[in-house]
mmCIF file of C-alpha atoms in Angstrom:
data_model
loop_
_atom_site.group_PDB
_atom_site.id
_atom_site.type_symbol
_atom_site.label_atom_id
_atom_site.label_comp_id
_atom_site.label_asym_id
_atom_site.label_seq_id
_atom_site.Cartn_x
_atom_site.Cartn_y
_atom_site.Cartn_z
ATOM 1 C CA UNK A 1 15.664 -2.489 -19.799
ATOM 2 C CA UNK A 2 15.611 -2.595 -15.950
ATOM 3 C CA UNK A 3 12.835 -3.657 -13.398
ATOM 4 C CA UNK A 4 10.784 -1.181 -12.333
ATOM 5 C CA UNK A 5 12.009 -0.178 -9.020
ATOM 6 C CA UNK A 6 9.821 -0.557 -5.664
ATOM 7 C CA UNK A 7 11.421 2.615 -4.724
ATOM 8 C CA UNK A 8 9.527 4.293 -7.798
ATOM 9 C CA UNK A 9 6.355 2.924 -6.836
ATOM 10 C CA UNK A 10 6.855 3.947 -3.345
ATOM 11 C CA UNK A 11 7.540 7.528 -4.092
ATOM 12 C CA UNK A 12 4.776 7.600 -7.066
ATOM 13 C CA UNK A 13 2.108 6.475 -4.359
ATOM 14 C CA UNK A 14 2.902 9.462 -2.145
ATOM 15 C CA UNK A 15 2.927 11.961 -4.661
ATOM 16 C CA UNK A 16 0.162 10.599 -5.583
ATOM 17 C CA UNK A 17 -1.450 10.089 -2.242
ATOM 18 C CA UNK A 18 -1.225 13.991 -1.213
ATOM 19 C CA UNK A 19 -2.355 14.694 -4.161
ATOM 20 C CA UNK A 20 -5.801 12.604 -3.461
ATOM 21 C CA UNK A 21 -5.480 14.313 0.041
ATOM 22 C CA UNK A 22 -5.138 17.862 -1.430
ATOM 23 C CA UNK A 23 -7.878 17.505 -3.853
ATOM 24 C CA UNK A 24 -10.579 16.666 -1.206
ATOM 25 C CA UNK A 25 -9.347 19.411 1.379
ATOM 26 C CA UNK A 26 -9.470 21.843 -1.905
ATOM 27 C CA UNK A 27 -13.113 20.056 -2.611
ATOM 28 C CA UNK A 28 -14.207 20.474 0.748
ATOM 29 C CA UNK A 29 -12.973 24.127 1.320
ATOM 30 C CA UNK A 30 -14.365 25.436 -1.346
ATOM 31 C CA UNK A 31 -17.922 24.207 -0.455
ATOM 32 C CA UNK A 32 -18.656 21.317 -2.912
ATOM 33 C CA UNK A 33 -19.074 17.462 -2.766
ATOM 34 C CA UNK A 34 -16.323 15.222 -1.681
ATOM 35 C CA UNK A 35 -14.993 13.114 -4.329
ATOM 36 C CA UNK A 36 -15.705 9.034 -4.768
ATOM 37 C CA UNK A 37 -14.658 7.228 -7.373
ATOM 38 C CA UNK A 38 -16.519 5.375 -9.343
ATOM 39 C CA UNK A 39 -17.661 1.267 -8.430
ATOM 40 C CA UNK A 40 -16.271 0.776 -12.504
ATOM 41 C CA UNK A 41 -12.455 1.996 -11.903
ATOM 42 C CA UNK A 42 -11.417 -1.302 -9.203
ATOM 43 C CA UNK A 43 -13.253 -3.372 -12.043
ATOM 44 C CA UNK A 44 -11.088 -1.404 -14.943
ATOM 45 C CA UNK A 45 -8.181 -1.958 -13.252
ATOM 46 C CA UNK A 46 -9.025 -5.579 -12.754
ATOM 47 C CA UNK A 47 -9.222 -6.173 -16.511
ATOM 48 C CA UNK A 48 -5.504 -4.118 -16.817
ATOM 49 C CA UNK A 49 -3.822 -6.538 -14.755
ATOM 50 C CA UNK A 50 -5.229 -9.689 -16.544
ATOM 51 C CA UNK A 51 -4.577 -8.027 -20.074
ATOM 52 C CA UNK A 52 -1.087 -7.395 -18.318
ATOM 53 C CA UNK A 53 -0.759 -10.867 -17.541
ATOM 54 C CA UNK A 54 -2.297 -12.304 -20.718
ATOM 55 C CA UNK A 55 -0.014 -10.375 -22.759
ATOM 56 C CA UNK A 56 2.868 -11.349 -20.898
ATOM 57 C CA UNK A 57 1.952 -14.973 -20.838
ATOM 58 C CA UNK A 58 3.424 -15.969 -24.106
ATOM 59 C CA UNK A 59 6.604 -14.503 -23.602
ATOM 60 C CA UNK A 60 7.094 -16.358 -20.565
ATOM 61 C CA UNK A 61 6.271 -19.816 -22.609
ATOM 62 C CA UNK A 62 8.335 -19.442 -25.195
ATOM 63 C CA UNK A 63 11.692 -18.682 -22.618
ATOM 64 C CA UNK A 64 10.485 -21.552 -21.311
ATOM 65 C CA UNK A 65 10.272 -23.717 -24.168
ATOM 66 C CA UNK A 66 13.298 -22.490 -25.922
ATOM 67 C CA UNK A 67 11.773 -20.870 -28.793
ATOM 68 C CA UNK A 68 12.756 -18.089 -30.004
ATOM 69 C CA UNK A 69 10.403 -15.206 -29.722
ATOM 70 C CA UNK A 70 9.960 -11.809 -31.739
ATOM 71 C CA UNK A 71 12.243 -8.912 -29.198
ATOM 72 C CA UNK A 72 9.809 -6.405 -30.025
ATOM 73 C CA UNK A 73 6.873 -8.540 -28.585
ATOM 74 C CA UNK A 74 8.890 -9.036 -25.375
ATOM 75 C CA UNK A 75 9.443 -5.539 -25.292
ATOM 76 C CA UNK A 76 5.566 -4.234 -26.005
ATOM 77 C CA UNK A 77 4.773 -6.942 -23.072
ATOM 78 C CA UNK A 78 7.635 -5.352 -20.321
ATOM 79 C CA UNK A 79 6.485 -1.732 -21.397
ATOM 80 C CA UNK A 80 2.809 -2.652 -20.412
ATOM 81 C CA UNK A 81 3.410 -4.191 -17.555
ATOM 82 C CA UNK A 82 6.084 -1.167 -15.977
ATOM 83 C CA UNK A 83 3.255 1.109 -17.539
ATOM 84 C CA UNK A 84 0.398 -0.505 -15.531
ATOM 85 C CA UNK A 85 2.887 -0.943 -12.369
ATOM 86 C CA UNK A 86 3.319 2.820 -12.647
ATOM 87 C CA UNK A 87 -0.796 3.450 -13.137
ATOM 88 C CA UNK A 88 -1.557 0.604 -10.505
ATOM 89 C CA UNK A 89 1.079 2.712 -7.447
ATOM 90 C CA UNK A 90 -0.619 5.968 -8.361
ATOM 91 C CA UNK A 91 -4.489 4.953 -8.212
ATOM 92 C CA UNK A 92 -3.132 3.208 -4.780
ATOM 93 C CA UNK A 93 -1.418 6.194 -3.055
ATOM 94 C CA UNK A 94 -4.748 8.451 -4.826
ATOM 95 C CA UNK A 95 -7.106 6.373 -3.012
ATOM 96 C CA UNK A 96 -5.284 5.972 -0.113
ATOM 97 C CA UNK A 97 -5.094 9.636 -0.268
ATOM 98 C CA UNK A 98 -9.051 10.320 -0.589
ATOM 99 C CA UNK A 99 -9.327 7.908 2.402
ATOM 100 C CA UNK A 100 -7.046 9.241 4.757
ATOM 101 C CA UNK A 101 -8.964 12.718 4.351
ATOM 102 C CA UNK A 102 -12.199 11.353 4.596
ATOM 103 C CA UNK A 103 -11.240 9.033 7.781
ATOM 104 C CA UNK A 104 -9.613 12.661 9.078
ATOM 105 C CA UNK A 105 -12.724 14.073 8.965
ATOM 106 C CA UNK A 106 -14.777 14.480 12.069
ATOM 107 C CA UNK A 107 -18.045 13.232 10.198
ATOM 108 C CA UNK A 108 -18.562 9.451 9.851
ATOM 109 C CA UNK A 109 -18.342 9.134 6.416
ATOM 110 C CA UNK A 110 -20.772 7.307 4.038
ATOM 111 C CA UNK A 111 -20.292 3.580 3.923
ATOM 112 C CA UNK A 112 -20.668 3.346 0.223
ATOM 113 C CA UNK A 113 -17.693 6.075 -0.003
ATOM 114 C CA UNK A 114 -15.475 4.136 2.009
ATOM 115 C CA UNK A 115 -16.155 0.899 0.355
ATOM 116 C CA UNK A 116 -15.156 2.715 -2.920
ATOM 117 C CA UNK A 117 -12.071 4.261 -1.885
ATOM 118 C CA UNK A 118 -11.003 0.370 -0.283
ATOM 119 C CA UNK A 119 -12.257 -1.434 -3.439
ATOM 120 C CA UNK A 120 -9.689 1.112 -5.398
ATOM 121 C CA UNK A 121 -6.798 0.700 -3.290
ATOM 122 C CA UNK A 122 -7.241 -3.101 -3.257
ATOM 123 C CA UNK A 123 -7.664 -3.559 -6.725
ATOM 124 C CA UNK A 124 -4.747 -1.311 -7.488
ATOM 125 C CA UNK A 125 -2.669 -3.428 -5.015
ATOM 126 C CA UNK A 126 -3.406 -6.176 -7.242
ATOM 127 C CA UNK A 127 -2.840 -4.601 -10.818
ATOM 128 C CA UNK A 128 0.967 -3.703 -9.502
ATOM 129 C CA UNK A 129 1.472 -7.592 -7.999
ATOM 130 C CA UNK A 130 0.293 -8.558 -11.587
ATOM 131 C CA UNK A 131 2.403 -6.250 -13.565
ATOM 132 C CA UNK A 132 5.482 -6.892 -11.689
ATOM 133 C CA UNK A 133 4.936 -10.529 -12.120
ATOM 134 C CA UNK A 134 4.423 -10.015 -16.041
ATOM 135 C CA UNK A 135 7.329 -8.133 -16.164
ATOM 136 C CA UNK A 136 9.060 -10.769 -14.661
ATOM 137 C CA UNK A 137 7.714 -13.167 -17.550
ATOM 138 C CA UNK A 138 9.180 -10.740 -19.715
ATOM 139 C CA UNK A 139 12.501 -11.043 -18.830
ATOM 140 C CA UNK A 140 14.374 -13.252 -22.195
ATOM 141 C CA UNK A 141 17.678 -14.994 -21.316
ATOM 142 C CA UNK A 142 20.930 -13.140 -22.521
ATOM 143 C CA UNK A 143 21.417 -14.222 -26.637
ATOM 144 C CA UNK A 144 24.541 -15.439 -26.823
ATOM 145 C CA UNK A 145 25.472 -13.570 -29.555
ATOM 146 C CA UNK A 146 25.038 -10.283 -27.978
ATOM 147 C CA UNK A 147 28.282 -9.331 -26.339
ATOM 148 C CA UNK A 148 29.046 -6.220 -24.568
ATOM 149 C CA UNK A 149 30.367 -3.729 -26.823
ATOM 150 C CA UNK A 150 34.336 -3.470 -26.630
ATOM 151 C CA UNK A 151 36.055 -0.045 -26.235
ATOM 152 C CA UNK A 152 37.410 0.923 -29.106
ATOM 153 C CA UNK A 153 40.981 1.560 -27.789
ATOM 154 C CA UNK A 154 41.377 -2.011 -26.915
ATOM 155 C CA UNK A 155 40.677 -3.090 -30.222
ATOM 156 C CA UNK A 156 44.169 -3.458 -32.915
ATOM 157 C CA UNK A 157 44.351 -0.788 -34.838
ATOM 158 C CA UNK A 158 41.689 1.128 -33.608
ATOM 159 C CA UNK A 159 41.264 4.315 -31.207
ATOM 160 C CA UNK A 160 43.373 6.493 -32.998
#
């Protein structure tokens, strides 16, 4: 399994981004309220990165110490943290999104709004610094029993 890739992050947090930027225009064209996230979701995904990083945590000590550690734990561990990478680019580029269309705007917009919008871009910041760092933990030394496979026409006897 490979690192997640900053340039995966990058492009999610576009997409993501105009799609924060096209759901307000569509909001505001169409008459209705603006949208503002909620005061909870920077404090949700607060709680993601430090399950992230608890989760990864033992994995990390037990490369460390040299004891040998269940794969499949590892591997739960490195799929949450690429998973909350992943979540933690797009609620960044989606609030970065909302922002950028209501800083467009040629109303001052609310205070409480924009404090939203900043407390979910910050805190997503922060859940992908802490998933990439617990998928880092995850990472288990190479067992020395596991060779690469060899190509069958190499071996004696075999290939034909």
């Amino acid at each position: 399994m490979r690192h997640t890739s900053a340039g995966v992050l990058v492009v999610l947090a576009l997409l993501a981004g105009g799609g924060g930027f096209l759901l307000e225009h569509l909001l505001t064209a169409s008459g209705r309220v603006t949208f503002t996230p909620s005061l909870l979701l920077p404090v949700l995904l607060l709680l993601i990165a430090a399950a992230s990083l608890g989760v990864a945590w033992p994995v990390r000590r037990s490369v460390r110490s040299g004891i040998r550690i269940d794969p499949f734990r590892a591997l739960r561990a490195a799929t949450l943290a690429r998973a909350s990478s992943l979540l933690g680019a797009i609620m960044a580029g989606f609030g970065a999104g909302l922002l950028v269309f209501l800083l467009s705007r040629p109303v001052v917009p609310q205070v409480g709004s924009t404090v939203a919008m900043l407390a979910l871009i910050g805190s997503a910041i922060v859940l992908v610094i802490a998933a990439l760092v617990a998928e880092q933990f995850c990472t288990l030394p190479k067992d020395p029993d596991d060779s690469e496979p060899r190509d069958r026409a190499t071996e004696p006897g075999g290939g034909h």
